[in-house]
Coordinates of C-alpha atoms and ligand atoms in Angstrom, one line a residue:
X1 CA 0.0 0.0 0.0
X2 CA 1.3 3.4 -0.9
X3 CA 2.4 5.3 1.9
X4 CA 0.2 8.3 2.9
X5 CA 1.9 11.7 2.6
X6 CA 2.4 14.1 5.3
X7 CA -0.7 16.2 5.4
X8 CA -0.3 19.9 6.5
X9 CA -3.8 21.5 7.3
X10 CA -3.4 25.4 7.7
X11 CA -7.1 27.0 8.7
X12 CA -7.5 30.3 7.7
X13 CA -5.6 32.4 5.0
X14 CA -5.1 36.2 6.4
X15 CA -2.1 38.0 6.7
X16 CA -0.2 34.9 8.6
X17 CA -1.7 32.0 7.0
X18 CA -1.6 32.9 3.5
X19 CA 2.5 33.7 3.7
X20 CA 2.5 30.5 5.7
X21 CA 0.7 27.9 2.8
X22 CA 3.2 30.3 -0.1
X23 CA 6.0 29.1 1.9
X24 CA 5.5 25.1 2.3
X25 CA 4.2 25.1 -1.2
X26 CA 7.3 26.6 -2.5
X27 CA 9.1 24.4 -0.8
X28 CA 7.6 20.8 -0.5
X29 CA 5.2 21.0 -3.2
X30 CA 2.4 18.4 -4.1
X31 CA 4.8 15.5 -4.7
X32 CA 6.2 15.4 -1.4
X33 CA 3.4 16.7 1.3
X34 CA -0.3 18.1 1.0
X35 CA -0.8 21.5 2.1
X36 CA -4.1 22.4 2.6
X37 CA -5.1 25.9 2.9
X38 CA -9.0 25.9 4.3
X39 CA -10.8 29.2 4.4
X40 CA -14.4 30.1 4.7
X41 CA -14.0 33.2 2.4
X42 CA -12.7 32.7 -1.5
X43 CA -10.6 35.4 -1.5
X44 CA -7.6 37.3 0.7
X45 CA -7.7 40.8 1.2
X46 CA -4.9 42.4 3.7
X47 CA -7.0 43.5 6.6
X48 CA -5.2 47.0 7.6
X49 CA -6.4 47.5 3.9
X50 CA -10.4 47.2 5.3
X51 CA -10.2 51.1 6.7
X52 CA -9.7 51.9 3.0
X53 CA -12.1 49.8 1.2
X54 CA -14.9 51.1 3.7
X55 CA -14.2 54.5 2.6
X56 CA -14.3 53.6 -0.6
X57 CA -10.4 55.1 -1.2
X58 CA -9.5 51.3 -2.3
X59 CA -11.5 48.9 -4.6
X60 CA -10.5 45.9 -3.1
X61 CA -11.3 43.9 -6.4
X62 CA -7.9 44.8 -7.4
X63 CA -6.4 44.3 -4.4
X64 CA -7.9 40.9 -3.3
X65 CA -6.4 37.3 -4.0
X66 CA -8.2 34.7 -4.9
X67 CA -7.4 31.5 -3.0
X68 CA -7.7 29.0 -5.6
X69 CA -5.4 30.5 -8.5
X70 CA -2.8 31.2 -5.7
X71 CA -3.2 27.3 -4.5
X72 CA -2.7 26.7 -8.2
X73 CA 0.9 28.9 -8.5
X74 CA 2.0 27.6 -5.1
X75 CA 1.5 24.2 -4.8
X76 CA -1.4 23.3 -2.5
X77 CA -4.6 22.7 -2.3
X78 CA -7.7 25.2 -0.8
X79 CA -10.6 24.1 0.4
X80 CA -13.6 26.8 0.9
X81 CA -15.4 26.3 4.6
X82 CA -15.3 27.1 8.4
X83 CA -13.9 24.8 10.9
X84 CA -16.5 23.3 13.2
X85 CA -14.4 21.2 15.4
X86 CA -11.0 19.6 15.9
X87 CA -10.6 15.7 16.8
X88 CA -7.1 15.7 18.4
X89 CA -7.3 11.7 18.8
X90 CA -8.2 10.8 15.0
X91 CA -6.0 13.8 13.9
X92 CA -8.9 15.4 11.7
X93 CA -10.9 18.6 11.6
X94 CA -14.6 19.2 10.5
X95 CA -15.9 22.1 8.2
X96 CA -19.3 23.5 8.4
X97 CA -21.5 22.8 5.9
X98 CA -21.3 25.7 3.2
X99 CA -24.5 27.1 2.4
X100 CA -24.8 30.0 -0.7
X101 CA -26.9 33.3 -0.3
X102 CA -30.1 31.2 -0.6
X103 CA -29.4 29.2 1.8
X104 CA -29.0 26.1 -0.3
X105 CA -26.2 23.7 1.0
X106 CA -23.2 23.6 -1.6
X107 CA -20.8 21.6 0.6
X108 CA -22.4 19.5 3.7
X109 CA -20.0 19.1 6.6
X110 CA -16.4 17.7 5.9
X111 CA -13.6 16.0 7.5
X112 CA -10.3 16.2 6.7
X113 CA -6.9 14.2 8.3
X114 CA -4.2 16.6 9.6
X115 CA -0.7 15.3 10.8
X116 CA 0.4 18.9 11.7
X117 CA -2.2 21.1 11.7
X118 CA -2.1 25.7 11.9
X119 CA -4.8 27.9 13.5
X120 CA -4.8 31.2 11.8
X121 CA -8.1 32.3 11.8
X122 CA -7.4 35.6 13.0
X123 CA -9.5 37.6 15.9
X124 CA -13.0 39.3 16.0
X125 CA -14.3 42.6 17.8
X126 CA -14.1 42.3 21.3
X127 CA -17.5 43.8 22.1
X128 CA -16.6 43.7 25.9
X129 CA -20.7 42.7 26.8
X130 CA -21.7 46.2 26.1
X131 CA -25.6 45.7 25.1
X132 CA -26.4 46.6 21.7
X133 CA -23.1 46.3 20.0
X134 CA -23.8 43.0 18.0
X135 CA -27.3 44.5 16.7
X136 CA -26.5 48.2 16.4
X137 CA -22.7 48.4 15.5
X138 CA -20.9 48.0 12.2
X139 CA -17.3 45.9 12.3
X140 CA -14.3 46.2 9.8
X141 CA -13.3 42.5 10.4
X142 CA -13.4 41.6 6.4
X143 CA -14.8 42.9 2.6
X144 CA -18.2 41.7 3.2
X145 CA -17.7 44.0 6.5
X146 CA -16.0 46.7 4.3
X147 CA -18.8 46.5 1.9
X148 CA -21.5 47.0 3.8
X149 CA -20.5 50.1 5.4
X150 CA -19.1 51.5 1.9
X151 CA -22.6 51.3 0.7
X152 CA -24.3 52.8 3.9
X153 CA -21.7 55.4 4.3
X154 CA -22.6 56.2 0.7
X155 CA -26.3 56.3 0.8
X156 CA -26.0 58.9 3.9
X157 CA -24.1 60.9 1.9
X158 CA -26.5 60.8 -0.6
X159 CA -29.3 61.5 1.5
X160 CA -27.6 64.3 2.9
X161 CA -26.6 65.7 -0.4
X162 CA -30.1 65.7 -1.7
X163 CA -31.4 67.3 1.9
X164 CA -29.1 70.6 1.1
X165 CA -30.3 70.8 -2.8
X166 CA -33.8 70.9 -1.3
X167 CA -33.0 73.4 1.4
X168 CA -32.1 71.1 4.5
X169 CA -29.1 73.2 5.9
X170 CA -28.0 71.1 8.5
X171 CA -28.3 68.1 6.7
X172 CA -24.6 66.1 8.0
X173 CA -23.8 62.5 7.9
X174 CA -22.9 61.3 11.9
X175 CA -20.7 58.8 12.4
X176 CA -19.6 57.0 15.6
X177 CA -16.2 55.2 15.9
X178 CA -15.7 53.0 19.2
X179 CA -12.4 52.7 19.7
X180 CA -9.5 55.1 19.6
X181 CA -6.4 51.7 18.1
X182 CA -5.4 52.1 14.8
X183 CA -8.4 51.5 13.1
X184 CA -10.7 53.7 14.5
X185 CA -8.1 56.5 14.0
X186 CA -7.2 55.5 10.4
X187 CA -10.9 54.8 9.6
X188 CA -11.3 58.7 11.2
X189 CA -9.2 60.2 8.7
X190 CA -9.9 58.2 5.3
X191 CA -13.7 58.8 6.0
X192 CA -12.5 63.1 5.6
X193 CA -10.4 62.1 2.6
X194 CA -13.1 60.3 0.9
X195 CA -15.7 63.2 1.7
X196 CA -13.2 65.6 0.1
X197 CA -13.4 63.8 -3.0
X198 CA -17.2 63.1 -3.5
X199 CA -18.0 66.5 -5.0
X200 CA -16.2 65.2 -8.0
X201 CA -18.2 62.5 -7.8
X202 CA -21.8 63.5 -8.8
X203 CA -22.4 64.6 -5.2
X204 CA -22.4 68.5 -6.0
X205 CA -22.8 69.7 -3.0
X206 CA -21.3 67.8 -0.4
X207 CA -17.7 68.5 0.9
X208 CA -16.5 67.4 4.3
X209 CA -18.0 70.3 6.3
X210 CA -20.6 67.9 6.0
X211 CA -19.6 65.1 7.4
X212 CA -19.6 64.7 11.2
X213 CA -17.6 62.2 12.9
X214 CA -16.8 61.3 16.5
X215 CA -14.2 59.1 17.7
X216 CA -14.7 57.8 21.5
X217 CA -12.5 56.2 23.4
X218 CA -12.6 55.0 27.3
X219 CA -9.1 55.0 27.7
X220 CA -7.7 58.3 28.6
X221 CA -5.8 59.4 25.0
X222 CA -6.1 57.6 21.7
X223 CA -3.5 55.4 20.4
X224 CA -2.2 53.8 23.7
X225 CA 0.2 51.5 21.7
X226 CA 2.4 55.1 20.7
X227 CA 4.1 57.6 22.6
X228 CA 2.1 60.6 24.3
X229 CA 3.8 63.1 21.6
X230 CA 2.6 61.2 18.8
X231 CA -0.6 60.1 19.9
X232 CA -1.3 64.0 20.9
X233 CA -0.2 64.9 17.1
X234 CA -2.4 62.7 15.5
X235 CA -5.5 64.1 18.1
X236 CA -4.5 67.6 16.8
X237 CA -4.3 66.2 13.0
X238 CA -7.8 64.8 14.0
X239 CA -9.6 67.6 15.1
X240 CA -7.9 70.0 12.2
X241 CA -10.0 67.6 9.9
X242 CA -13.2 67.8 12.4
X243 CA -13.2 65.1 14.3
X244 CA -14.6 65.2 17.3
X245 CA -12.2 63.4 19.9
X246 CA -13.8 61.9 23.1
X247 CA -11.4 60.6 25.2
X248 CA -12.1 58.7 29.0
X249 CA -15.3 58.0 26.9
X250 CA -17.1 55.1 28.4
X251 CA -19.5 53.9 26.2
X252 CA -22.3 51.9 28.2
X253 CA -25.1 51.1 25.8
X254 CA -25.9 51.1 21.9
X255 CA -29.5 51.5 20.6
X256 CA -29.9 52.3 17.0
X257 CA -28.5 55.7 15.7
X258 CA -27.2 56.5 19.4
X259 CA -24.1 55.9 21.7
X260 CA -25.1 56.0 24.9
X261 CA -22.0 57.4 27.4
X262 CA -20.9 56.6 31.2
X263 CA -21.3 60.6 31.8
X264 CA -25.5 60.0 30.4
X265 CA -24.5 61.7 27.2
X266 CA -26.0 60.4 24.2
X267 CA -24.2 60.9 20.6
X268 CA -27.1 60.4 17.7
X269 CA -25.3 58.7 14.2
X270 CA -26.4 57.7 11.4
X271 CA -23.8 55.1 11.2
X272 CA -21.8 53.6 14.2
X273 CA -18.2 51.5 14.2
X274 CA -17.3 49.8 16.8
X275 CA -13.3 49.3 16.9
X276 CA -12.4 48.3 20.2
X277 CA -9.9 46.1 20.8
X278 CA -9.7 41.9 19.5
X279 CA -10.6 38.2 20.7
X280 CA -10.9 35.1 19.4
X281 CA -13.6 34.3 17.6
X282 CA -16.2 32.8 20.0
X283 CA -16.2 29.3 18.0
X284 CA -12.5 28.7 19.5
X285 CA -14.6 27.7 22.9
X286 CA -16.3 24.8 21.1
X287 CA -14.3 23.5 18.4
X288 CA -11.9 21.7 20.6
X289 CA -10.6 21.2 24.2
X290 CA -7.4 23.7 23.2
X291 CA -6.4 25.9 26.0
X292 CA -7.5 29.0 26.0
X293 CA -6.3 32.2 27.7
X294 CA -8.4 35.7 28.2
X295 CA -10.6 36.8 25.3
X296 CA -10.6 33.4 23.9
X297 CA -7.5 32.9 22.6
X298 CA -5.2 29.6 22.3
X299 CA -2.6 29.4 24.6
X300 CA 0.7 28.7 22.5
X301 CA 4.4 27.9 23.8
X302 CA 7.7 29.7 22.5
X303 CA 7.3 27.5 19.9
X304 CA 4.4 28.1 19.1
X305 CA 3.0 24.9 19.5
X306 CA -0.3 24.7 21.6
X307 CA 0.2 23.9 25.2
X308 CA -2.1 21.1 24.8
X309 CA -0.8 19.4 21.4
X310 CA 2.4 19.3 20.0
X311 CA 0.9 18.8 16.8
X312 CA -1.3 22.0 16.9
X313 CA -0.1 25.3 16.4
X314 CA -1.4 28.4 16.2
X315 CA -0.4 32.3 14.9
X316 CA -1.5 35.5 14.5
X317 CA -4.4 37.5 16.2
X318 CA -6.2 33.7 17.5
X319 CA -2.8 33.0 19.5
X320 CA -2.1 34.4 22.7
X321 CA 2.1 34.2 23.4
X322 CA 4.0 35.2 26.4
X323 CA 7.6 34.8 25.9
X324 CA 9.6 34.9 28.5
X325 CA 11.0 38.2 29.8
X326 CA 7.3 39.7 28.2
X327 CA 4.6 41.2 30.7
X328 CA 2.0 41.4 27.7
X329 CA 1.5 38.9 24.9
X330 CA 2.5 39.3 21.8
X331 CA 0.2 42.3 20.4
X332 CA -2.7 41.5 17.3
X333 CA -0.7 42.9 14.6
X334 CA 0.1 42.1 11.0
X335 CA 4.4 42.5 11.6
X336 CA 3.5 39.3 14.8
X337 CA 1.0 37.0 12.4
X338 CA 4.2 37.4 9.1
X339 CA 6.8 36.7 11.9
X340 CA 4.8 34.2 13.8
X341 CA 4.3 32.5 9.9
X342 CA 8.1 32.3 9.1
X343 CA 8.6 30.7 12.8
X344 CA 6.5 27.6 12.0
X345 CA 7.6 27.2 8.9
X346 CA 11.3 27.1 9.9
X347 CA 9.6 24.7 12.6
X348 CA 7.2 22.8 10.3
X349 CA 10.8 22.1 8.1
X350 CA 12.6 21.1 11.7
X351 CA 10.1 18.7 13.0
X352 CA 10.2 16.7 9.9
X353 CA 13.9 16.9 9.9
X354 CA 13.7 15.1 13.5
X355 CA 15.4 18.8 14.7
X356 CA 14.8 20.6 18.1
X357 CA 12.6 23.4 17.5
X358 CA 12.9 26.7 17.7
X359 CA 11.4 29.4 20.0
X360 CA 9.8 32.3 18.8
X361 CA 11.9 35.6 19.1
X362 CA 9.3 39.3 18.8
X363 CA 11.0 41.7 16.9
X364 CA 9.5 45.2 17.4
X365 CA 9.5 47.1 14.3
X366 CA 7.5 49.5 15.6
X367 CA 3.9 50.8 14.8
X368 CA 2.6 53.3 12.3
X369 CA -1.0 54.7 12.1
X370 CA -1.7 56.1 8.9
X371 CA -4.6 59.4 8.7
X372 CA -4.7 59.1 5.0
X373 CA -3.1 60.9 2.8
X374 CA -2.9 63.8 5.6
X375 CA -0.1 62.2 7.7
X376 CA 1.0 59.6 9.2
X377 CA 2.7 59.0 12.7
X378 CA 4.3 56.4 14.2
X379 CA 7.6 54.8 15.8
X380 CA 10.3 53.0 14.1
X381 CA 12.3 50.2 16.2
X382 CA 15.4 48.1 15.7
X383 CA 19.4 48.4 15.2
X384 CA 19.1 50.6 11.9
X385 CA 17.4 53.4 13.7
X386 CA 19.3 53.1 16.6
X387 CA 16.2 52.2 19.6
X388 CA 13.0 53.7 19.1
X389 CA 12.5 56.5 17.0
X390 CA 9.4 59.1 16.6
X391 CA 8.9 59.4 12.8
X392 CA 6.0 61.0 11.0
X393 CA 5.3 63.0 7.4
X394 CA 6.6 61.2 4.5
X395 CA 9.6 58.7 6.1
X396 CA 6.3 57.9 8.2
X397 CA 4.3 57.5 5.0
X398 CA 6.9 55.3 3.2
X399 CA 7.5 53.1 5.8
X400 CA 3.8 52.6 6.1
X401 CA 3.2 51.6 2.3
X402 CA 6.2 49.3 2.1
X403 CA 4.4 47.2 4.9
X404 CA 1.8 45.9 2.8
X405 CA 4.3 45.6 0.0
X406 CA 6.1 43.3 2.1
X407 CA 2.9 41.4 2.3
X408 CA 2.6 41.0 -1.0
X409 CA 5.7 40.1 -1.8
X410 CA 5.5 37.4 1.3
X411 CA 2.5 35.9 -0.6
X412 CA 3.7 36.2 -4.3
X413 CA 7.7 35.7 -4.4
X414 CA 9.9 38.7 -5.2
X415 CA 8.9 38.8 -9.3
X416 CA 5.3 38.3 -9.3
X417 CA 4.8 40.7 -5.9
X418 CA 7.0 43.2 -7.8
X419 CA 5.0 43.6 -10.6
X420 CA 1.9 43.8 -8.4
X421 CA 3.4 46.9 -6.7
X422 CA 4.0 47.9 -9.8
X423 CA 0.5 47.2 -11.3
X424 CA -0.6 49.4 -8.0
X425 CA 1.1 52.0 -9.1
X426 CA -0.5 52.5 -12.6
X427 CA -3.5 52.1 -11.0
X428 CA -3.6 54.7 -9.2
X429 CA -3.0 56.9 -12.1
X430 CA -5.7 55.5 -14.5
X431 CA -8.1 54.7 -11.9
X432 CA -11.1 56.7 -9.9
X433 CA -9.8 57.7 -6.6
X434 CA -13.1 56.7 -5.0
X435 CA -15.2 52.9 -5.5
X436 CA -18.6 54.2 -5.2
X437 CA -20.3 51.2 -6.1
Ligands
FAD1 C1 -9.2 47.8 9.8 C2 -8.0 47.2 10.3 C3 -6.7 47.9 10.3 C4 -5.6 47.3 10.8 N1 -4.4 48.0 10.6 C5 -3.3 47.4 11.1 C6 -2.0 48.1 10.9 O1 -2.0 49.2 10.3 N2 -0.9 47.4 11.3 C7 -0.9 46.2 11.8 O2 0.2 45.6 12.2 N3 -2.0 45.5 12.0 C8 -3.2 46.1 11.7 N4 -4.4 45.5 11.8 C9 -4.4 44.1 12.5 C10 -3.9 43.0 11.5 O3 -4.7 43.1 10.4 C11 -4.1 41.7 12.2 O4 -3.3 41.7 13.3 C12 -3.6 40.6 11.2 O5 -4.4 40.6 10.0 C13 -3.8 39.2 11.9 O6 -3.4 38.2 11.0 P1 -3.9 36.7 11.2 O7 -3.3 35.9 10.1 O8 -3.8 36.3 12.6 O9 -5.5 36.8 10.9 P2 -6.3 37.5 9.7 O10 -5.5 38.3 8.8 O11 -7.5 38.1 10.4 O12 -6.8 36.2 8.9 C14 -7.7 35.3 9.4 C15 -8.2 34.4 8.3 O13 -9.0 33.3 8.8 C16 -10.2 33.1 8.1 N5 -11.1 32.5 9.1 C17 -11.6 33.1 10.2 N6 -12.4 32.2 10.8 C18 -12.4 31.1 10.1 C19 -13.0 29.8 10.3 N7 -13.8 29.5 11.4 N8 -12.7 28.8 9.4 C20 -11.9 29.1 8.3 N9 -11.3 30.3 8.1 C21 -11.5 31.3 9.0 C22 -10.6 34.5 7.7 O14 -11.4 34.5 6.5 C23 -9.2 35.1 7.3 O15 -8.8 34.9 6.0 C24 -5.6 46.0 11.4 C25 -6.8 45.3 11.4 C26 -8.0 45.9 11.0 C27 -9.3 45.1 11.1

């Protein structure tokens, strides 16, 4: 009987996942392992590009990569579906059953063998039990997500536009932001940058004077994850646009169109955000008897194999790793899911070597919050710069684009993510600077 070929099962292809399945591919191909990328979406779309696609500033379309011609390219196989549960002892994992928009099943439930198997599947909004959130609030957690918003921000602004050309002065679109990260701050900014632009667009007269937006956050300054200078120099950049900054914001309650604050304030939108921080995606509880740590997420050694199966490991935002030396887990960021990626592979290649493995080592490049094409601020880290270093303007702004260029490289080798850059570029010469649609 032919002998069965190692089977590497990665679940979930996001910013660590998909770099992950490039790199086995590339390296053990079809002949000698499977690789099996499962995914519930079809496509791949970086997800500190989501700020952008909601404001309509990016058409994700020509951004987004579609799982199955990448499998193709690479060298493994993708299979479309949501993991349901994980059977440690028989070494296999379930799927969902995949249902299309009518509701008519197109895959029913599925199991497939792992001998190594990688949890990526990234985090959800942690909506911290605050009533309301899940039937009131909007989330940026993928392009469905995006989407949606796009098209509500759109029809506000619509609304609103047609209000002033039938004599509605105050006519303004309101929007709510929960949550003063990176998102909530970027998401501030590109939401001015887009409402710049929609005059051109067939919306005559609506400009960003228009356009009301409040970002709240309960902690006392936005941006807790940058210095105090830079964090206050984005707030001012902020509020030069018009955003209204509420900071030790509590908020205690959503109902539809309103915020409701610890002080009794209530802030009426049209269209609210919530941005608040990340956990695991509540499925993690019931898919298998991993261990988890706060906010639902899988406890993993230096390694980054789970604490509870050598044979399980997990990355990125679902993951929850103190090294040694740490006080605070690695953070949810894309530069931790890449690094965390490259680890298990080198570890992935090790095991079936019969090596020692290898223990995860941070690096801290820093973090960088982009406000659009207004500014960006941020901190560089690491020998080059010498420490820590405040940057901002255009080093700032550089830095910031090359991240996701890394990303693309990471996923499509040095030619192919080269001419993608390059592809970008042209783009965004020939094309609209806003997706309306
Ligand atoms: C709007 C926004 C802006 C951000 N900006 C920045 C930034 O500027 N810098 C930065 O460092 N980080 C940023 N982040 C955070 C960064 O995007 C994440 O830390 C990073 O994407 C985590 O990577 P990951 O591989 O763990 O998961 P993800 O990239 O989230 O990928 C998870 C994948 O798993 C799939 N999946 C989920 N559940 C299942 C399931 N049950 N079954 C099968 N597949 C599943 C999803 O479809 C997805 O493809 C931002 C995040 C957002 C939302």
């Amino acid at each position: 009987m032919a002998q069965q070929k190692t089977q590497i099962v990665v679940v979930g292809g996001g910013a660590g996942g998909l770099e992950l399945v490039r790199k086995l591919g590339a390296k053990f191909g079809r002949k000698q392992h499977d690789i099996i990328l499962i995914d519930r979406n079809l496509t791949h779309i970086w997800k500190p590009l989501l700020h952008e696609v909601a404001a309509g500033s990016l058409d994700a379309n020509l951004d987004e990569v579609g799982y199955g011609g990448h499998a193709v390219r690479w060298g493994y196989r993708f299979f479309n579906g949501s993991i349901e549960s994980i059977d440690r002892t028989a070494r296999t994992i379930t799927t969902a059953p995949l249902h299309d928009e009518h509701g008519e099943e197109v895959i029913g439930r599925h199991t497939i063998r792992y001998d190594y198997l990688v949890l990526a599947i990234g985090g959800i909004s942690n909506d911290f039990g605050v009533p309301g959130v899940r039937e009131h609030a909007m989330f940026l957690e993928d392009r469905p997500q995006a989407d949606r918003f796009r098209q509500k921000l759109l029809n506000a602004c619509l609304r609103t536009n047609h209000a002033h050309q039938t004599g509605d002065a105050d006519a303004c679109v309101r929007v709510s932001i929960v949550g003063g990260g990176a998102t909530g701050v970027e998401l501030a900014a590109e939401l001015y940058n887009a409402a710049k632009a929609l005059r051109h667009y067939g919306l005559e007269v609506f400009d960003e004077t228009k356009l009301q937006v409040s970002l709240i956050e309960a902690g006392p300054r936005i941006l807790p994850a940058l210095d105090e200078t830079l964090a206050m120099k984005a707030k001012q950049e902020l509020e030069n646009l018009g955003v209204h900054v509420l900071d030790n914001t509590q908020v205690t309650r959503l109902e539809d169109r309103a915020v409701h604050t610890g002080s009794g304030a209530v802030i009426e939108a049209d269209l609210i955000v919530w941005a608040a921080g990340v956990k695991g995606a509540d499925e993690i509880t019931t898919m298998s008897d991993l261990e988890l740590a706060r906010g639902n997420k899988i406890v993993v050694r230096p390694t980054l194999q789970t604490v509870t199966d050598d044979r399980i490991y997990a990355l990125g935002d679902c993951a929850s790793c103190m090294l040694p030396g740490r006080e605070q887990p690695i953070p949810p960021r894309a530069q931790s899911a890449h690094q965390m990626a490259s680890l298990i592979f080198t570890n992935l290649v090790r095991a079936q070597e019969g090596k020692p493995l290898k223990d995860f080592v941070y690096q801290d490049h820093g973090s960088l919050v982009s406000l659009s094409r207004f500014s960006t601020v941020g901190s560089l880290m690491g020998n080059l710069v010498g420490g820590r270093m405040r940057v901002d303007g255009w080093i700032a702004r550089t830095v910031y684009v090359s991240l996701y260029r890394m990303h693309l490289i990471a996923i499509h080798g040095w030619w192919r993510g080269v001419g993608l850059i390059m592809l970008g570029h042209v783009n965004q010469i020939v094309r609209p600077k806003l997706k309306l649609h």
